[in-house]
Short mmCIF file of C-alpha atoms in Angstrom, two decimals:
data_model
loop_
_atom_site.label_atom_id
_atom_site.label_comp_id
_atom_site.label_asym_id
_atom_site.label_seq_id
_atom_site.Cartn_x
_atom_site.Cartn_y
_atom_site.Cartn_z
CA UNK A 42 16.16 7.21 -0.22
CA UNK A 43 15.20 4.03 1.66
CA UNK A 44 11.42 3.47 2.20
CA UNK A 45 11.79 3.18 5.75
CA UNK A 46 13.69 7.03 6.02
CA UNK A 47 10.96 8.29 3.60
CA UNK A 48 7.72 6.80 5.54
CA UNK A 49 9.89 8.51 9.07
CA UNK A 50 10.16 11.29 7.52
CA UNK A 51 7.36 12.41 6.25
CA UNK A 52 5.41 10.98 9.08
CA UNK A 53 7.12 12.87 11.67
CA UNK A 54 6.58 16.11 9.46
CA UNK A 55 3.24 16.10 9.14
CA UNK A 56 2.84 14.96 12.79
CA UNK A 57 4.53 18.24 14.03
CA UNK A 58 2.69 20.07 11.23
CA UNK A 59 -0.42 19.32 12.68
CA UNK A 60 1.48 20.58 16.17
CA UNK A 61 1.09 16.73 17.37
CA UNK A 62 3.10 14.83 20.11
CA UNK A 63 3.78 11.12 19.71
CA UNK A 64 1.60 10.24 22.27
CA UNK A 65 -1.48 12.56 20.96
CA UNK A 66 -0.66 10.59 17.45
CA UNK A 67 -0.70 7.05 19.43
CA UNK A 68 -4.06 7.84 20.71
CA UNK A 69 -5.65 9.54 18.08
CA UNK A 70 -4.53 6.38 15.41
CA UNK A 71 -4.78 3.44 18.13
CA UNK A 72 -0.65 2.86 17.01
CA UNK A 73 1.63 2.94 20.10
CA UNK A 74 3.84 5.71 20.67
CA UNK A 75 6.82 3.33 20.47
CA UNK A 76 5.92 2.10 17.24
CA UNK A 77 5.39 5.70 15.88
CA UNK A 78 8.92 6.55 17.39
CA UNK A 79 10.54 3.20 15.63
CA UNK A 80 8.72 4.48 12.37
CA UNK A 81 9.86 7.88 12.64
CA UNK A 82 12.83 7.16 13.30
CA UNK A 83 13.61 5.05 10.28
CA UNK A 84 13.94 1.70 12.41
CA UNK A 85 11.06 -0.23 11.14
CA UNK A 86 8.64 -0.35 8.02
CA UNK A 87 5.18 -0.19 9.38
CA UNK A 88 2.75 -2.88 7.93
CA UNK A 89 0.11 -1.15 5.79
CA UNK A 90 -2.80 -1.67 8.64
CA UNK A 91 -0.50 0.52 11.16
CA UNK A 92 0.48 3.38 8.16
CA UNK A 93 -3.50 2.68 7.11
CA UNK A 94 -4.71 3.90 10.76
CA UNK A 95 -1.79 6.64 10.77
CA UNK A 96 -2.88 8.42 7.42
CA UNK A 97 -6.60 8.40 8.77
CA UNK A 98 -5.72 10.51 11.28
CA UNK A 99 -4.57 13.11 8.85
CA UNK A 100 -6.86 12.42 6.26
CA UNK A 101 -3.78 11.50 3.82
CA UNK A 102 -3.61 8.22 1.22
CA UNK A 103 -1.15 5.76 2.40
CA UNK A 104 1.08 6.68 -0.75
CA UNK A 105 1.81 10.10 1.08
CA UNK A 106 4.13 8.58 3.57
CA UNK A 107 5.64 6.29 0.90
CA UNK A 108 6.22 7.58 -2.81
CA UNK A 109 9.35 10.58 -2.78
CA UNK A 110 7.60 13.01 -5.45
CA UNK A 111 9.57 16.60 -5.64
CA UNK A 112 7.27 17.39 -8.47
CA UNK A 113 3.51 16.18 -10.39
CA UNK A 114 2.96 15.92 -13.82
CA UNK A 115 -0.25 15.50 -16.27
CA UNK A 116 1.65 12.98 -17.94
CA UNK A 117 3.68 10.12 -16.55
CA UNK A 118 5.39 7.58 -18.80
CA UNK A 119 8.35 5.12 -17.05
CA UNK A 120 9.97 2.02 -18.21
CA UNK A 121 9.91 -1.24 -16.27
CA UNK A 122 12.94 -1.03 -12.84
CA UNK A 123 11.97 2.88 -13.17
CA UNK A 124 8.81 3.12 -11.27
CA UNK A 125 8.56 4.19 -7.83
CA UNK A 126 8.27 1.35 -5.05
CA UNK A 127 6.09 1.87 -2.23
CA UNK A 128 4.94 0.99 1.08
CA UNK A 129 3.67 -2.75 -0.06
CA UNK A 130 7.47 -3.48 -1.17
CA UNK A 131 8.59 -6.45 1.35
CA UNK A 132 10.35 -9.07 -0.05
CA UNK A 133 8.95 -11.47 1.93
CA UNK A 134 5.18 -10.61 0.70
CA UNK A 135 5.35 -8.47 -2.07
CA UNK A 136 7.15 -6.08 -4.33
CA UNK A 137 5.31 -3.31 -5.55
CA UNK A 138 5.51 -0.75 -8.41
CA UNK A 139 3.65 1.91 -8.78
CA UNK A 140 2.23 3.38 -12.38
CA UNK A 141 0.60 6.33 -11.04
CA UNK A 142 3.34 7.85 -9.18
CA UNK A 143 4.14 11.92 -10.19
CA UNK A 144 0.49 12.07 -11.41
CA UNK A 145 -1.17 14.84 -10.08
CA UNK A 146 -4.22 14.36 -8.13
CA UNK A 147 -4.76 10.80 -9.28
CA UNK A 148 -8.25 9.54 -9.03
CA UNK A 149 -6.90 5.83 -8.86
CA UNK A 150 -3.48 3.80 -7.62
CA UNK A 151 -2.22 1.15 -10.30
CA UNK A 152 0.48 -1.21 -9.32
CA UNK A 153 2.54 -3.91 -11.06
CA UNK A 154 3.19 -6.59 -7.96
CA UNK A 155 4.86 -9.25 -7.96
CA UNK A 156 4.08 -11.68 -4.78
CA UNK A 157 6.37 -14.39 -4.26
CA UNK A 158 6.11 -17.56 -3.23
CA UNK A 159 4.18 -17.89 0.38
CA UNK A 160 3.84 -14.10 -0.18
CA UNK A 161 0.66 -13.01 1.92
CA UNK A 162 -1.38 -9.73 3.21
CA UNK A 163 -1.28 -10.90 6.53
CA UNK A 164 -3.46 -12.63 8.92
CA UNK A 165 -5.38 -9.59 9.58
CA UNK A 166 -8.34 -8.79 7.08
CA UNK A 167 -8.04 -4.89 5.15
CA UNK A 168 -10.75 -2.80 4.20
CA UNK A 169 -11.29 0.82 2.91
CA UNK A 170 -13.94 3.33 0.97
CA UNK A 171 -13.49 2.38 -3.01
CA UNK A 172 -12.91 -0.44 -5.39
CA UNK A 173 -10.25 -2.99 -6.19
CA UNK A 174 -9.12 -4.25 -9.29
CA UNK A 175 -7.05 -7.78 -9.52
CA UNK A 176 -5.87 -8.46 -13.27
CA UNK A 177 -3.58 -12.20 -12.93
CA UNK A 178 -0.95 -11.83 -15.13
CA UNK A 179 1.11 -14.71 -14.09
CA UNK A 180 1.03 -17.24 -11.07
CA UNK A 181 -1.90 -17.97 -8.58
CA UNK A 182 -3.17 -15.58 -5.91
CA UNK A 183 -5.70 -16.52 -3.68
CA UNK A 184 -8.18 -13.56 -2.83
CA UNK A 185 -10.34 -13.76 0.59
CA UNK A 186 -13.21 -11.52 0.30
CA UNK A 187 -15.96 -11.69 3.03
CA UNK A 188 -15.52 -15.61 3.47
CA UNK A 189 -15.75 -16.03 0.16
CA UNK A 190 -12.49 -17.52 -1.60
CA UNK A 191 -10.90 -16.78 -5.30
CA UNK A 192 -8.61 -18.91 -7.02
CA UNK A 193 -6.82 -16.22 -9.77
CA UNK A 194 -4.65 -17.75 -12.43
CA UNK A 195 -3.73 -15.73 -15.49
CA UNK A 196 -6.09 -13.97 -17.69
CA UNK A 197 -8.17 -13.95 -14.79
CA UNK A 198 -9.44 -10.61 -12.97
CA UNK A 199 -11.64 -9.56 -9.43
CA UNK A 200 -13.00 -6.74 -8.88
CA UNK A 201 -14.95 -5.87 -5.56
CA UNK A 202 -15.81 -2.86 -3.22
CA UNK A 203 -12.91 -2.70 -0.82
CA UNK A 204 -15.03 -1.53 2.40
CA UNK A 205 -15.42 -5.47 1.99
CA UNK A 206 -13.07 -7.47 4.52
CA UNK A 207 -10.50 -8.71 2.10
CA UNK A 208 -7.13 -10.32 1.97
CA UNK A 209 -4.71 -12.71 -0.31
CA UNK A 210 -2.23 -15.07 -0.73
CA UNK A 211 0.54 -16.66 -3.11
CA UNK A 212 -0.84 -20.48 -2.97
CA UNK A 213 1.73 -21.57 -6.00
CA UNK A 214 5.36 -22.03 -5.91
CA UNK A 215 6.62 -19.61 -8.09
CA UNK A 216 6.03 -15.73 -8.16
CA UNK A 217 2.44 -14.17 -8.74
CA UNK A 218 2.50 -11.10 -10.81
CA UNK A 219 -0.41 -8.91 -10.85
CA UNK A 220 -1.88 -5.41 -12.09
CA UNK A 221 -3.33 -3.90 -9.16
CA UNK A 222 -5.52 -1.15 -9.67
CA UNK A 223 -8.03 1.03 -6.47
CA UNK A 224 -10.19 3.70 -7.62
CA UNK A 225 -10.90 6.29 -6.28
CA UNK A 226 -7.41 7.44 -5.17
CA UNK A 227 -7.86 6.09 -1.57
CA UNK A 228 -7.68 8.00 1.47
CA UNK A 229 -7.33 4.82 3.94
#
């Protein structure tokens, strides 16, 4: 199932789970109502600040709304093109695997990314309860954390409390791939 029909869809679920109109939703999560209704209705991918504010509002991780799970496991072992994308996968900025997806009650999120040229978080600064963990495996990211700027190449790693304003950037002209790792499984 497409990402955007998976985000709609469980979005609009737990919406009228919690006995919620659109508009209650736009008000409660500072989203408008029309972008809920695009989201819902599998039109558009909301960026992760948007889903960020709408899992807040029910107290969910963003990887609710994005990783198709029918069923957990204690153990979770997958090959590389067989782990689950999420809501970070975007071409344009980044494509995302995830390595803890079917664990049950997770206490962290790993990802392998890969961020392509001119790939970038946005304008907009991100920050949540936990930690981050950047491990360069290839490439050069740039890492904007309170004002302060970090040049990663490969071998090199960043870690930081993510309640910090943060964002980052693909400065080189080929693909950045990174391990990607917040702990404790983040309810942002």
């Amino acid at each position: 199932m497409r990402i955007k029909k998976i985000v709609g869809k469980k979005l609009k679920a737990i919406r009228l789970k919690n006995d919620m109109t659109i508009q209650e939703l736009a008000e409660k999560s500072g989203v408008s109502s029309n972008m809920i209704s695009r989201v819902e209705r599998g039109l558009t991918i909301p960026s992760v600040e948007i889903l960020m504010k709408l899992a807040g509002v029910f107290d969910k991780s963003i990887n609710y709304f994005v990783e198709e799970v029918s069923t957990t496991h204690e153990v979770v072992f997958t090959r590389p093109g067989q782990r689950d994308t999420t809501v970070y996968d975007d071409e344009h900025n980044m494509h995302t695997e995830s390595f803890t997806s079917g664990l049950r009650d997770p206490q962290f999120m790993s990802f392998f990314c890969t961020v392509p040229p001119g790939g970038t978080s946005g304008r907009q600064h991100m920050y949540h309860p936990g930690d981050e963990l950047i491990f360069m495996i290839e490439g050069r990211l740039k890492v904007t954390i309170a004002g302060e700027e970090y040049v990663l190449t490969p071998g090199d790693s960043l870690s930081f409390k993510s309640h910090l304003p943060h964002r980052w950037d693909n400065i080189s002209d080929q693909d950045a791939k990174v391990l990607w790792t917040l702990s404790p499984f983040t309810i942002i």
